[in-house]
GROMACS .gro file of C-alpha atoms in nm:
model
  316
    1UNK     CA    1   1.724   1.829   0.278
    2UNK     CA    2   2.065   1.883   0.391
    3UNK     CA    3   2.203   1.529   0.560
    4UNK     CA    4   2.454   1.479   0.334
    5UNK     CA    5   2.619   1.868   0.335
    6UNK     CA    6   2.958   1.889   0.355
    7UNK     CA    7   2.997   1.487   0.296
    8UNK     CA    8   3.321   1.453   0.070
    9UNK     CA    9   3.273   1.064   0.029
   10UNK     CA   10   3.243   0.971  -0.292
   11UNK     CA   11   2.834   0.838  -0.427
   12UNK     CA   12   2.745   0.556  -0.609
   13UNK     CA   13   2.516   0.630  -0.814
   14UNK     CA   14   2.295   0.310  -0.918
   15UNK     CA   15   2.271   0.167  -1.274
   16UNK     CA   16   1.857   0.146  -1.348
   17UNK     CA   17   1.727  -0.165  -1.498
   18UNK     CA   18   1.427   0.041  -1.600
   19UNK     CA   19   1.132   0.210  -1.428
   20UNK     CA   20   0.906   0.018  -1.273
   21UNK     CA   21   1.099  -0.297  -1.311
   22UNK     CA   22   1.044  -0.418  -0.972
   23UNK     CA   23   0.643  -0.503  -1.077
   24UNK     CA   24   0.763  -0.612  -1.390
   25UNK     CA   25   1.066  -0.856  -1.309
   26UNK     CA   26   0.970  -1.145  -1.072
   27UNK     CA   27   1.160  -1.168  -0.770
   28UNK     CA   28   1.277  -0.812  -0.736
   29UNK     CA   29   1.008  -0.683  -0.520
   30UNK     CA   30   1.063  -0.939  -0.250
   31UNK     CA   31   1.394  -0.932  -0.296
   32UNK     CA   32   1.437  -0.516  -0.162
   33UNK     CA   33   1.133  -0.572   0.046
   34UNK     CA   34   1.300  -0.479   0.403
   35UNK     CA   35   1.103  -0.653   0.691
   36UNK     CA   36   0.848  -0.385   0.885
   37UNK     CA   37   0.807  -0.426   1.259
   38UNK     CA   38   0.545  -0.296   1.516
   39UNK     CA   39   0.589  -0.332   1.854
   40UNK     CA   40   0.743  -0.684   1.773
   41UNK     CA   41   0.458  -0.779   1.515
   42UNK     CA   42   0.509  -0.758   1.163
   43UNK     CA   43   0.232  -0.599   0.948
   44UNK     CA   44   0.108  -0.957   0.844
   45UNK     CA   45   0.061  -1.019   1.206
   46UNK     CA   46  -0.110  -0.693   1.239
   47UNK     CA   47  -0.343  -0.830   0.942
   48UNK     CA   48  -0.373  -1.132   1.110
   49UNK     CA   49  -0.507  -0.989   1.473
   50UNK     CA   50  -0.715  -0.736   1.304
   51UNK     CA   51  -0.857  -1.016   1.109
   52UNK     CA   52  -0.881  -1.212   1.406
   53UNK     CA   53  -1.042  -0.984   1.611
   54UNK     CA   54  -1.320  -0.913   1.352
   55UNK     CA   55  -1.378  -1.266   1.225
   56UNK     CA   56  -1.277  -1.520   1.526
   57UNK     CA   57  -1.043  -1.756   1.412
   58UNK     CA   58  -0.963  -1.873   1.096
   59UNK     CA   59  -1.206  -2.113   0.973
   60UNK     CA   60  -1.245  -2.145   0.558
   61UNK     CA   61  -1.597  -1.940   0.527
   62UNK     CA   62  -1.533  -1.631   0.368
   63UNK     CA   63  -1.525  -1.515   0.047
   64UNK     CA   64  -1.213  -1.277   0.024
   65UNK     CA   65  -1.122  -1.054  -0.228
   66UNK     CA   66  -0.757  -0.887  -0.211
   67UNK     CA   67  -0.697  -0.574  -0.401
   68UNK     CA   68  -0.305  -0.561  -0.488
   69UNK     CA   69  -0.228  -0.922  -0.437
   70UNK     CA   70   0.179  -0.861  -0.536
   71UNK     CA   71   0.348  -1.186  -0.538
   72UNK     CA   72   0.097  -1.296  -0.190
   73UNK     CA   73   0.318  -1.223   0.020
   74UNK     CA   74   0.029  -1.085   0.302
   75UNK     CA   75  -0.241  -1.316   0.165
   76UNK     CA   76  -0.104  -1.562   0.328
   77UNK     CA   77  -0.294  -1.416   0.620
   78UNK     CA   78  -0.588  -1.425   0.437
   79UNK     CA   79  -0.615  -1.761   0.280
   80UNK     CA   80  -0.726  -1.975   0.624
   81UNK     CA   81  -1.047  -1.767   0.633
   82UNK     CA   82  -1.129  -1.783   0.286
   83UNK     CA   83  -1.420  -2.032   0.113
   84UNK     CA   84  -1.307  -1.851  -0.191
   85UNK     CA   85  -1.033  -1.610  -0.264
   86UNK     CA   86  -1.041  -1.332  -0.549
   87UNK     CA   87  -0.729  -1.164  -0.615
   88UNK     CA   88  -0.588  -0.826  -0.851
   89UNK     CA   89  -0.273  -0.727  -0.926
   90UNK     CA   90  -0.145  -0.538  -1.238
   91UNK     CA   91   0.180  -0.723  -1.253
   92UNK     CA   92   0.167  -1.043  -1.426
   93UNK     CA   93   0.524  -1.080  -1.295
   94UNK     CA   94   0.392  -1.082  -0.970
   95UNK     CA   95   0.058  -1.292  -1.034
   96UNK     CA   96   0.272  -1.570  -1.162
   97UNK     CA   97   0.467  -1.624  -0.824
   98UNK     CA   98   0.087  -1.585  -0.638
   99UNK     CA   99  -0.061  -1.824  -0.842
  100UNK     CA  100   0.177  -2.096  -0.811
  101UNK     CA  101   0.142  -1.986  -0.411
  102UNK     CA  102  -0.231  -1.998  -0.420
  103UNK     CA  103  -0.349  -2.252  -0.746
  104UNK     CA  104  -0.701  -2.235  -0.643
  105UNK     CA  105  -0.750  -1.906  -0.600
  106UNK     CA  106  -0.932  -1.708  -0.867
  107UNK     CA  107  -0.666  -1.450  -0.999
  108UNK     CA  108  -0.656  -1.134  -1.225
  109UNK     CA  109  -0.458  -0.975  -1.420
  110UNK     CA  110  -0.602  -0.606  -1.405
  111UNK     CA  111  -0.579  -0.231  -1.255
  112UNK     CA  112  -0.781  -0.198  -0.930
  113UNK     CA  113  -1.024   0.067  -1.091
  114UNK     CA  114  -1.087  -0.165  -1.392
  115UNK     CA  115  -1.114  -0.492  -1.154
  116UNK     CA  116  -1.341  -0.274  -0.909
  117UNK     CA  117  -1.559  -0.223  -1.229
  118UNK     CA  118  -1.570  -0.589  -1.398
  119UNK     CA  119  -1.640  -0.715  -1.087
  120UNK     CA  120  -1.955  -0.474  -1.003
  121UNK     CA  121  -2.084  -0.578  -1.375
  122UNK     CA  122  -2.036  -0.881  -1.301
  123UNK     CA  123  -2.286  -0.890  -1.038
  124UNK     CA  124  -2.087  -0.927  -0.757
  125UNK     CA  125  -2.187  -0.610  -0.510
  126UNK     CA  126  -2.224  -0.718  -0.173
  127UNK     CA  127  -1.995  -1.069  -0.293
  128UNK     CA  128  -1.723  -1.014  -0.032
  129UNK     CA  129  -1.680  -1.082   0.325
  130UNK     CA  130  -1.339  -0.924   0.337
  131UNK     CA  131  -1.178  -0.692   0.094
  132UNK     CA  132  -0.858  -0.602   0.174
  133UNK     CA  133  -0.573  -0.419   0.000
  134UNK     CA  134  -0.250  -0.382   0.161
  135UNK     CA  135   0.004  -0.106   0.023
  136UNK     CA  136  -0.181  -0.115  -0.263
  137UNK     CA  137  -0.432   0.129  -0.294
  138UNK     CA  138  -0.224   0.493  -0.260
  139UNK     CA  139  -0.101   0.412  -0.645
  140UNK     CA  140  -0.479   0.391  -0.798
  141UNK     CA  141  -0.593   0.665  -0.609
  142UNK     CA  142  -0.270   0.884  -0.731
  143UNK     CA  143  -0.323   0.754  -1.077
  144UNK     CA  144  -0.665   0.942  -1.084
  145UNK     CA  145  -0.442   1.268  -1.045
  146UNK     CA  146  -0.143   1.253  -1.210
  147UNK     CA  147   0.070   1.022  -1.501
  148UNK     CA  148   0.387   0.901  -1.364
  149UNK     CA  149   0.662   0.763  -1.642
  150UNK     CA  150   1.002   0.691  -1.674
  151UNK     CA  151   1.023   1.059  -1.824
  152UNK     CA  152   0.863   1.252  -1.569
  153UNK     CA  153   0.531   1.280  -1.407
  154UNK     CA  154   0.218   1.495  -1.539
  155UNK     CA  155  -0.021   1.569  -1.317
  156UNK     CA  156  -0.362   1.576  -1.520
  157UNK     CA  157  -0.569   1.903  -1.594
  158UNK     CA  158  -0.861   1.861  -1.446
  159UNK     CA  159  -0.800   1.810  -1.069
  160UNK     CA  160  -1.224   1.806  -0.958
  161UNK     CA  161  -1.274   1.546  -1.175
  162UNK     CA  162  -1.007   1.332  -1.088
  163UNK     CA  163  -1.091   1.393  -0.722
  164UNK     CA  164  -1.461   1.255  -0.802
  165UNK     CA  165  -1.360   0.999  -1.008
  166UNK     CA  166  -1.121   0.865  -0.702
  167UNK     CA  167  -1.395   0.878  -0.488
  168UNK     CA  168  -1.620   0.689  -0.664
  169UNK     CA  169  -1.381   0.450  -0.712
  170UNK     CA  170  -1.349   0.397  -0.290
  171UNK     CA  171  -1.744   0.387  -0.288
  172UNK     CA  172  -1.707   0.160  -0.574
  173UNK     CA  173  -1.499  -0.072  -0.343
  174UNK     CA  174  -1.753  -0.056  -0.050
  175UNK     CA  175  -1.999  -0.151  -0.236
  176UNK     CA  176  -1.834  -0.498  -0.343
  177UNK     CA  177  -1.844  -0.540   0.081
  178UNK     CA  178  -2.112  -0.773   0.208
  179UNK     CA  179  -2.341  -0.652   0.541
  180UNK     CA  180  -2.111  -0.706   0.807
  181UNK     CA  181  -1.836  -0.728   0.575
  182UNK     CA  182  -1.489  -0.542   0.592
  183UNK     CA  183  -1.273  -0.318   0.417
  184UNK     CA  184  -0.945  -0.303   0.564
  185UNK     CA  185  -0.643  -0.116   0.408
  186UNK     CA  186  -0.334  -0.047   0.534
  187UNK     CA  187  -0.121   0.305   0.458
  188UNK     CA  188   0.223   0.379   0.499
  189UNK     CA  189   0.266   0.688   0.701
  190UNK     CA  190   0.387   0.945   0.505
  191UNK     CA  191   0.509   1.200   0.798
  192UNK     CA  192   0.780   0.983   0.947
  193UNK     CA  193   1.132   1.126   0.880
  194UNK     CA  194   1.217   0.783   0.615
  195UNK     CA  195   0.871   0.867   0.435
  196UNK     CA  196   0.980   1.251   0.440
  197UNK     CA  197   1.274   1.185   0.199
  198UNK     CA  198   1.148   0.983  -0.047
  199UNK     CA  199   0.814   1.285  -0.033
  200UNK     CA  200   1.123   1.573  -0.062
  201UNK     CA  201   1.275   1.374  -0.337
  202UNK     CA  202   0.938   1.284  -0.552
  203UNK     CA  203   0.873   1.679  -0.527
  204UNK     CA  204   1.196   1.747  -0.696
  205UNK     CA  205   1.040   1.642  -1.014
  206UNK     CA  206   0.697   1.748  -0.977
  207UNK     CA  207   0.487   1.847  -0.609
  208UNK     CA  208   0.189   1.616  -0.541
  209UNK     CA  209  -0.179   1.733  -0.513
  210UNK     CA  210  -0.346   1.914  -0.252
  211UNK     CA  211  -0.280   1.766   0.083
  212UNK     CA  212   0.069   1.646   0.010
  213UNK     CA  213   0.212   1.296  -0.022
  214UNK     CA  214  -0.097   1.176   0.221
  215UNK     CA  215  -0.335   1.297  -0.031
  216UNK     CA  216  -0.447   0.975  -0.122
  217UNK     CA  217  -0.510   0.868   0.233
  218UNK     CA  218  -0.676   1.165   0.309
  219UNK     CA  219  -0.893   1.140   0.050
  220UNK     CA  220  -0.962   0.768   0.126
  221UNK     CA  221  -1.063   0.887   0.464
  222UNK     CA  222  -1.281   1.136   0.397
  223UNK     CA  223  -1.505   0.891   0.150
  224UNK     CA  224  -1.503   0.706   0.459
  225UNK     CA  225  -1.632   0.911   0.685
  226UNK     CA  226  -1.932   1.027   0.426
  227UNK     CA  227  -2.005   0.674   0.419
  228UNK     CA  228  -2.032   0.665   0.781
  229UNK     CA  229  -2.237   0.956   0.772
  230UNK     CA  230  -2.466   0.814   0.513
  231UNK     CA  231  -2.504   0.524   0.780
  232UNK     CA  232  -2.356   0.258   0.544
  233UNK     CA  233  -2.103   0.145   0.831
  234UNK     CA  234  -1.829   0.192   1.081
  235UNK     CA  235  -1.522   0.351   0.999
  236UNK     CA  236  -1.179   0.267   1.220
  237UNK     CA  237  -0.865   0.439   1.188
  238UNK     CA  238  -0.554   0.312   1.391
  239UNK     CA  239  -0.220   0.461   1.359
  240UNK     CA  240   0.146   0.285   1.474
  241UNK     CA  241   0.474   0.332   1.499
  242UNK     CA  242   0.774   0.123   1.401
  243UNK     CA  243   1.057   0.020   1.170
  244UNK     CA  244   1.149  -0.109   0.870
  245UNK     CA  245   1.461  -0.367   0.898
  246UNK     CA  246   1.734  -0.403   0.629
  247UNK     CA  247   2.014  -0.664   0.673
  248UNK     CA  248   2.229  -0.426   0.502
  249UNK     CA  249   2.316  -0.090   0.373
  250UNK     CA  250   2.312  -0.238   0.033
  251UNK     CA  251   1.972  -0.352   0.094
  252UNK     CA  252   1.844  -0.012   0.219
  253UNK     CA  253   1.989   0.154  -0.049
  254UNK     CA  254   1.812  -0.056  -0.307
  255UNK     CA  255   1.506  -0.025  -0.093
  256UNK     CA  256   1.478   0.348  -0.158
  257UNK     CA  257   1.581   0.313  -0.492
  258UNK     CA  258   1.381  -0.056  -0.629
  259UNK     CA  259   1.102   0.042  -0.448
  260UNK     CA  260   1.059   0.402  -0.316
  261UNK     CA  261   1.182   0.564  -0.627
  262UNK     CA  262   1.079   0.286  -0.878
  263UNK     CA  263   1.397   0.296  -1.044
  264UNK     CA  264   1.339   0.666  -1.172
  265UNK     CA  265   1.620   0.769  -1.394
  266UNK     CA  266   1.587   1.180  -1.257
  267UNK     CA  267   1.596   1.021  -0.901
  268UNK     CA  268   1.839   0.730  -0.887
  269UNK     CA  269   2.074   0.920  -1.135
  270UNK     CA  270   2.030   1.264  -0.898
  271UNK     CA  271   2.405   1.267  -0.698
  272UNK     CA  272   2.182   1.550  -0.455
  273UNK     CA  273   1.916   1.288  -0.389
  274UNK     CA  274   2.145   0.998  -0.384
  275UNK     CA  275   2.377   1.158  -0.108
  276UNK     CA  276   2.045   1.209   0.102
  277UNK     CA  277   2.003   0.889   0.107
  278UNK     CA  278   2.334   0.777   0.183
  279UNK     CA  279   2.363   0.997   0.435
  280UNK     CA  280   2.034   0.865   0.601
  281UNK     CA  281   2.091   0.519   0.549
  282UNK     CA  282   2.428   0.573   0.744
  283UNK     CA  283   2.256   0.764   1.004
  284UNK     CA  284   2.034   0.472   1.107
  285UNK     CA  285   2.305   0.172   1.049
  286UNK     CA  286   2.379  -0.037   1.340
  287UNK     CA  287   2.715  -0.187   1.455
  288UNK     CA  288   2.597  -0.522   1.348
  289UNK     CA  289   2.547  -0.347   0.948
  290UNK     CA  290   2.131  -0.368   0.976
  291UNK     CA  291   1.989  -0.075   0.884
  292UNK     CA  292   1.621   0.056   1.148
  293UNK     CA  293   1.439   0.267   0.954
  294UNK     CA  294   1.147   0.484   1.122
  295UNK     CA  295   0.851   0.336   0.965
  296UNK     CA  296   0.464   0.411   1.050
  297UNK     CA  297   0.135   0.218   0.907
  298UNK     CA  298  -0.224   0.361   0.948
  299UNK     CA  299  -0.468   0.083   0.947
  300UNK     CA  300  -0.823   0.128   0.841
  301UNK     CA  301  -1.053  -0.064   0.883
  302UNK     CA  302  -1.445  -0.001   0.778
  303UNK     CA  303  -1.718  -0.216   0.839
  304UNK     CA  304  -2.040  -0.241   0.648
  305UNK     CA  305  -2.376  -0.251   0.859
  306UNK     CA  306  -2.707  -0.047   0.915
  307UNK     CA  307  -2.705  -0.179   1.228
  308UNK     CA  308  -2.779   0.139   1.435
  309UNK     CA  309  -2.759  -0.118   1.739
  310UNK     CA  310  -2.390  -0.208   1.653
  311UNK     CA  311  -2.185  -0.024   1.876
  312UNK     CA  312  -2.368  -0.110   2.159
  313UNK     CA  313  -2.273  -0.412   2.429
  314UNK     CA  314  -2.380  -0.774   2.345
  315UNK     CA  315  -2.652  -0.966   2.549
  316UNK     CA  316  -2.544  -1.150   2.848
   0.00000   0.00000   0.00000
């Protein structure tokens, strides 16, 4: 990267308040959180139509199980379809602000794999109407691969297994998806020029796997597709384009920095990766001080059914 060559303005580089503190600390993550806009629909909207379209509209039936809850921020969206709600998250930060949002629904403090697990022993295969995990699932699938700390990141030594053992873990998932159930995720899109900084900046400490920065959706993808193949559903992938919205260029700033680079000490202390930024942030700063970032989401969608029949028209 070279945006900022030549720049003589002096960087501010930001004091960390740890790594990872914006799971751990409540109210940080929302705080950064810039708004994300598709064709005028934000991505709980997007939820909300996909939903829509799948299920009809909203009516308290289903029982829901949200991998990732955060704070429940998107479950919002899913809450008016659910008869019961099950929700993960590893921050117990986070959990507290979603359970005072949503008392009644059943809440867990846990890693997806481990929750994916309990959940299967506990009988519950087939349980779930919806499962749905929003922005959630690239960091279980990476942890498979690699350890990420405050020091560094190590990916682990033996790459095949850790590819199998992410697999199972998506087949895992489908398999907590009742017949004509869904599994809906959505992706950030790691090719669009905002997603290609913070990629060029991660690799500065350590390059990702095989496949690059989209490894994990790739890999999500193909389990996918050999489930489709093994007739255990319908797989739909939908990409789109749009922005993320910062009031400010404080606010972007902290958004690469809270959230994109998790506080990292070798990234938010880096003057080279910290003038990239700037300079980025500046380039896409309107008159008015907002801040449009270009922003993509890949939604997928997969829907469990035998049905050979499914694709076909309905009656009349």
């Amino acid at each position: 990267m070279n945006g900022a060559a030549g720049d003589s303005r002096s960087i501010d580089v930001p004091a960390t308040p740890g790594f990872k503190a914006v799971y751990r600390t409540e109210g940080i993550y929302e705080a950064v959180l810039p708004a994300h806009y598709y064709s005028g629909r934000d991505d709980g909207d997007m939820i909300a139509q996909i939903i829509e379209a799948r299920f009809g509209a909203p009516r308290q039936a289903l029982d829901v199980l949200e991998l990732g809850c955060g704070t429940g921020r998107l479950t919002a969206r899913l809450a008016p379809y659910a008869r019961r709600l099950v929700a993960i998250d590893s921050s117990a930060a986070m959990l507290d602000t979603f359970r005072s949002r949503f008392p009644e629904a059943e809440a867990h403090e846990a890693d997806i794999p481990l929750a994916v697990s309990r959940l299967l022993d506990d009988g519950r295969a087939g349980g779930f109407d919806l499962v749905g995990a929003f922005w959630s699932l690239s960091y279980p699938l990476g942890e498979f691969f690699e350890e990420m700390t405050g020091d560094g990141i190590q990916p682990v030594a033996d790459q095949g297994a850790a590819r199998r053992e992410a697999g199972s873990l998506v087949r895992d998932m489908l398999s907590l998806v009742a017949d004509g159930g869904h599994l809906l995720v959505l992706f950030f899109d790691s090719q669009t020029p905002e997603q290609r900084l913070v990629t060029w900046a991660w690799e500065r400490i350590a390059p990702f796997p095989d496949g690059g920065r989209e490894y994990t959706r790739l890999l999500l993808l193909e389990e996918l597709r050999l489930a489709e193949d093994r007739a255990i559903g319908h797989l739909t992938h939908i990409r789109a384009a749009g922005v993320a919205l910062a009031d400010s260029r404080d606010a972007a700033m902290a958004w690469f920095n809270r959230l994109h680079f998790k506080d990292m000490p070798a990234l938010v202390r880096d003057p080279e990766v910290q003038a990239e930024v700037t300079a980025f942030v500046d380039a896409h700063t309107r008159p008015s001080g907002q801040v449009v970032l270009p922003s993509g989401i890949h939604l997928i969608d997969f829907q469990v059914t035998g049905d050979p029949h499914h694709h076909l028209p309905s009656q009349r």
